[in-house]
Amino acid sequence: LTFDCGYPYEDCVPRMLDTLKEKGAPGTFFCTMQYINEAPDMVKRMIDEGHIVGNHTVNHPSDCAALDTKTMLSEVKGVHDKLLSDFDYNACYFRFPGGTYSEKMLKSVANTGYRIIFWSLAHYDWDPEDQPGVQTAFDTVTSRLHPGAVILLHTSAPDNVAMLGDFIDHARSQGYEFYSLDNYKHWN
């Protein structure tokens, strides 16, 4: 389970963390600088509860493929340094905003030592004001579930909060297990 945290929205993250704790499921939260600055208590809670905090850039650029290398590396370094200085946390996973990248950016970020994480399962959930509905979100995500899935959910989506526990239960009833990225069994 991976979550993109662009900015705090209502009480979505605390409720997601409550569900993950209740279900004993690990998560990775890819945080932007805005999220880290506005919700440091939630970032601390993620770390304290054993979840991974990943790097999702300073400004969440809409097209990382169009950035020059210096700007891209500054986006990565800013979040990395903030996590290190404020939380003594050394992030090692990175996600490109929107999944946009170029081969040059991919290589540049990988050369910093980050492991780049994409996803294999997602749904339309990033706009908190345009949610598909809890049942539709659940149906979409469960219908796309597959072995080795890296699931992307946005923390700004109230529908994700509402369906997360049922999704975890459903996936487990189908024989799926949830792993931390540190223990992911499908690395090449």
Tab-separated table of C-alpha atoms in Angstrom:
chain	number	residue	atom	x	y	z
A	1	LEU	CA	0.000	0.000	0.000
A	2	THR	CA	1.436	3.326	-1.042
A	3	PHE	CA	-0.093	6.728	-0.436
A	4	ASP	CA	0.711	10.047	-2.082
A	5	CYS	CA	0.541	12.937	0.395
A	6	GLY	CA	0.511	16.226	-1.450
A	7	TYR	CA	-1.205	18.289	1.200
A	8	PRO	CA	-3.225	17.694	4.373
A	9	TYR	CA	-6.921	17.241	3.669
A	10	GLU	CA	-9.459	17.030	6.472
A	11	ASP	CA	-8.637	14.126	8.764
A	12	CYS	CA	-7.833	11.623	6.020
A	13	VAL	CA	-4.289	10.671	7.066
A	14	PRO	CA	-5.023	10.139	10.776
A	15	ARG	CA	-7.956	7.902	9.869
A	16	MET	CA	-5.857	6.004	7.309
A	17	LEU	CA	-3.157	5.486	9.912
A	18	ASP	CA	-5.785	4.279	12.394
A	19	THR	CA	-7.015	1.729	9.837
A	20	LEU	CA	-3.513	0.523	8.967
A	21	LYS	CA	-2.763	0.089	12.678
A	22	GLU	CA	-6.029	-1.739	13.303
A	23	LYS	CA	-5.440	-4.056	10.328
A	24	GLY	CA	-1.722	-4.530	10.920
A	25	ALA	CA	-0.896	-3.391	7.383
A	26	PRO	CA	2.250	-1.447	6.484
A	27	GLY	CA	2.158	1.586	4.229
A	28	THR	CA	4.502	3.915	2.423
A	29	PHE	CA	3.592	7.599	2.405
A	30	PHE	CA	5.188	9.693	-0.347
A	31	CYS	CA	5.192	13.218	1.076
A	32	THR	CA	5.712	16.613	-0.502
A	33	MET	CA	7.358	19.477	1.332
A	34	GLN	CA	3.948	21.118	1.773
A	35	TYR	CA	2.648	18.037	3.545
A	36	ILE	CA	5.741	17.758	5.749
A	37	ASN	CA	5.549	21.450	6.703
A	38	GLU	CA	1.799	21.476	7.366
A	39	ALA	CA	1.457	18.104	9.097
A	40	PRO	CA	4.724	17.298	10.882
A	41	ASP	CA	2.810	15.471	13.608
A	42	MET	CA	1.416	13.063	10.993
A	43	VAL	CA	4.852	12.490	9.460
A	44	LYS	CA	6.196	11.716	12.935
A	45	ARG	CA	3.297	9.345	13.526
A	46	MET	CA	3.980	7.550	10.218
A	47	ILE	CA	7.585	7.009	11.256
A	48	ASP	CA	6.742	6.098	14.870
A	49	GLU	CA	4.186	3.514	13.734
A	50	GLY	CA	6.714	1.825	11.442
A	51	HIS	CA	5.513	3.063	8.069
A	52	ILE	CA	7.895	4.247	5.373
A	53	VAL	CA	8.000	7.911	4.455
A	54	GLY	CA	9.041	8.473	0.857
A	55	ASN	CA	10.076	11.538	-1.082
A	56	HIS	CA	7.486	13.109	-3.411
A	57	THR	CA	9.368	16.377	-4.206
A	58	VAL	CA	9.269	19.861	-2.779
A	59	ASN	CA	6.697	21.389	-5.148
A	60	HIS	CA	4.989	18.397	-6.799
A	61	PRO	CA	5.862	19.527	-10.363
A	62	SER	CA	3.205	18.557	-12.871
A	63	ASP	CA	5.754	17.373	-15.428
A	64	CYS	CA	9.070	16.178	-14.038
A	65	ALA	CA	10.087	15.120	-17.551
A	66	ALA	CA	10.263	18.805	-18.506
A	67	LEU	CA	12.542	19.815	-15.636
A	68	ASP	CA	16.265	20.320	-15.956
A	69	THR	CA	18.474	18.056	-13.865
A	70	LYS	CA	19.463	20.773	-11.377
A	71	THR	CA	15.822	21.640	-10.641
A	72	MET	CA	14.818	17.986	-10.322
A	73	LEU	CA	17.645	17.222	-7.927
A	74	SER	CA	16.751	20.307	-5.891
A	75	GLU	CA	13.163	19.008	-5.639
A	76	VAL	CA	14.475	15.699	-4.287
A	77	LYS	CA	17.158	17.141	-2.017
A	78	GLY	CA	14.793	19.603	-0.360
A	79	VAL	CA	12.460	16.891	0.932
A	80	HIS	CA	15.346	14.560	1.744
A	81	ASP	CA	17.106	17.198	3.840
A	82	LYS	CA	13.865	18.223	5.590
A	83	LEU	CA	13.108	14.642	6.652
A	84	LEU	CA	16.673	14.192	7.842
A	85	SER	CA	16.857	17.464	9.790
A	86	ASP	CA	13.370	17.466	11.320
A	87	PHE	CA	12.811	13.742	11.894
A	88	ASP	CA	16.290	12.189	11.704
A	89	TYR	CA	14.766	10.075	8.922
A	90	ASN	CA	16.736	8.981	5.883
A	91	ALA	CA	14.213	8.460	3.078
A	92	CYS	CA	15.237	5.917	0.450
A	93	TYR	CA	12.144	5.687	-1.802
A	94	PHE	CA	11.026	8.282	-4.324
A	95	ARG	CA	7.888	8.689	-6.436
A	96	PHE	CA	7.616	11.030	-9.406
A	97	PRO	CA	4.507	13.228	-9.129
A	98	GLY	CA	1.926	11.957	-11.599
A	99	GLY	CA	4.413	9.338	-12.736
A	100	THR	CA	5.918	11.789	-15.218
A	101	TYR	CA	9.606	11.374	-15.902
A	102	SER	CA	12.196	11.223	-18.619
A	103	GLU	CA	15.050	8.742	-18.882
A	104	LYS	CA	17.380	11.568	-17.865
A	105	MET	CA	15.334	12.358	-14.725
A	106	LEU	CA	14.993	8.667	-13.901
A	107	LYS	CA	18.765	8.235	-14.049
A	108	SER	CA	19.433	11.485	-12.152
A	109	VAL	CA	17.169	10.551	-9.253
A	110	ALA	CA	18.379	6.942	-9.181
A	111	ASN	CA	21.971	8.219	-8.998
A	112	THR	CA	21.119	9.942	-5.693
A	113	GLY	CA	20.596	6.495	-4.177
A	114	TYR	CA	16.824	6.559	-4.173
A	115	ARG	CA	14.811	3.546	-5.254
A	116	ILE	CA	12.103	4.882	-7.568
A	117	ILE	CA	8.621	3.528	-6.960
A	118	PHE	CA	5.800	3.627	-9.459
A	119	TRP	CA	2.509	1.753	-9.101
A	120	SER	CA	0.586	-0.966	-10.854
A	121	LEU	CA	-2.853	-0.226	-9.447
A	122	ALA	CA	-4.557	3.130	-9.031
A	123	HIS	CA	-7.901	4.799	-9.577
A	124	TYR	CA	-9.227	8.317	-10.081
A	125	ASP	CA	-8.924	9.566	-6.514
A	126	TRP	CA	-6.631	12.605	-6.385
A	127	ASP	CA	-9.298	15.334	-6.435
A	128	PRO	CA	-11.047	15.497	-3.056
A	129	GLU	CA	-13.882	17.490	-4.596
A	130	ASP	CA	-14.498	14.919	-7.356
A	131	GLN	CA	-14.640	11.517	-5.704
A	132	PRO	CA	-16.145	8.484	-7.455
A	133	GLY	CA	-18.027	7.278	-4.366
A	134	VAL	CA	-16.913	4.760	-1.754
A	135	GLN	CA	-18.431	1.718	-3.467
A	136	THR	CA	-17.012	2.681	-6.868
A	137	ALA	CA	-13.572	3.246	-5.324
A	138	PHE	CA	-13.728	-0.131	-3.589
A	139	ASP	CA	-14.990	-1.925	-6.712
A	140	THR	CA	-12.358	-0.309	-8.925
A	141	VAL	CA	-9.440	-1.086	-6.643
A	142	THR	CA	-10.549	-4.650	-5.870
A	143	SER	CA	-11.165	-5.397	-9.560
A	144	ARG	CA	-7.604	-4.316	-10.382
A	145	LEU	CA	-5.939	-6.248	-7.575
A	146	HIS	CA	-3.237	-8.631	-8.829
A	147	PRO	CA	-0.210	-10.508	-7.497
A	148	GLY	CA	2.657	-8.131	-6.787
A	149	ALA	CA	0.426	-5.047	-6.949
A	150	VAL	CA	1.873	-1.743	-5.821
A	151	ILE	CA	-1.273	0.127	-4.889
A	152	LEU	CA	-1.439	3.918	-5.144
A	153	LEU	CA	-4.025	5.779	-3.087
A	154	HIS	CA	-4.097	9.517	-2.439
A	155	THR	CA	-4.461	10.769	1.110
A	156	SER	CA	-6.658	13.627	-0.062
A	157	ALA	CA	-9.443	11.177	-0.971
A	158	PRO	CA	-12.204	10.703	1.603
A	159	ASP	CA	-13.450	7.688	-0.374
A	160	ASN	CA	-10.105	5.969	0.171
A	161	VAL	CA	-10.410	6.527	3.898
A	162	ALA	CA	-13.901	5.033	3.916
A	163	MET	CA	-13.017	1.919	1.915
A	164	LEU	CA	-9.460	1.199	3.145
A	165	GLY	CA	-10.344	-1.237	5.921
A	166	ASP	CA	-12.813	-3.152	3.751
A	167	PHE	CA	-10.273	-3.244	0.922
A	168	ILE	CA	-7.584	-4.707	3.194
A	169	ASP	CA	-10.048	-7.314	4.501
A	170	HIS	CA	-11.194	-8.191	0.971
A	171	ALA	CA	-7.641	-8.537	-0.345
A	172	ARG	CA	-6.670	-10.796	2.549
A	173	SER	CA	-9.799	-12.914	2.026
A	174	GLN	CA	-8.536	-13.464	-1.538
A	175	GLY	CA	-5.164	-14.687	-0.226
A	176	TYR	CA	-3.208	-11.446	-0.624
A	177	GLU	CA	-0.711	-10.206	1.960
A	178	PHE	CA	0.557	-6.688	2.538
A	179	TYR	CA	4.281	-6.026	2.654
A	180	SER	CA	6.398	-3.014	3.370
A	181	LEU	CA	8.432	-1.834	0.392
A	182	ASP	CA	11.446	-2.932	2.431
A	183	ASN	CA	10.097	-6.484	2.275
A	184	TYR	CA	8.481	-6.404	-1.148
A	185	LYS	CA	8.841	-9.821	-2.772
A	186	HIS	CA	8.681	-8.754	-6.401
A	187	TRP	CA	11.869	-6.675	-6.772
A	188	ASN	CA	13.749	-7.577	-9.922
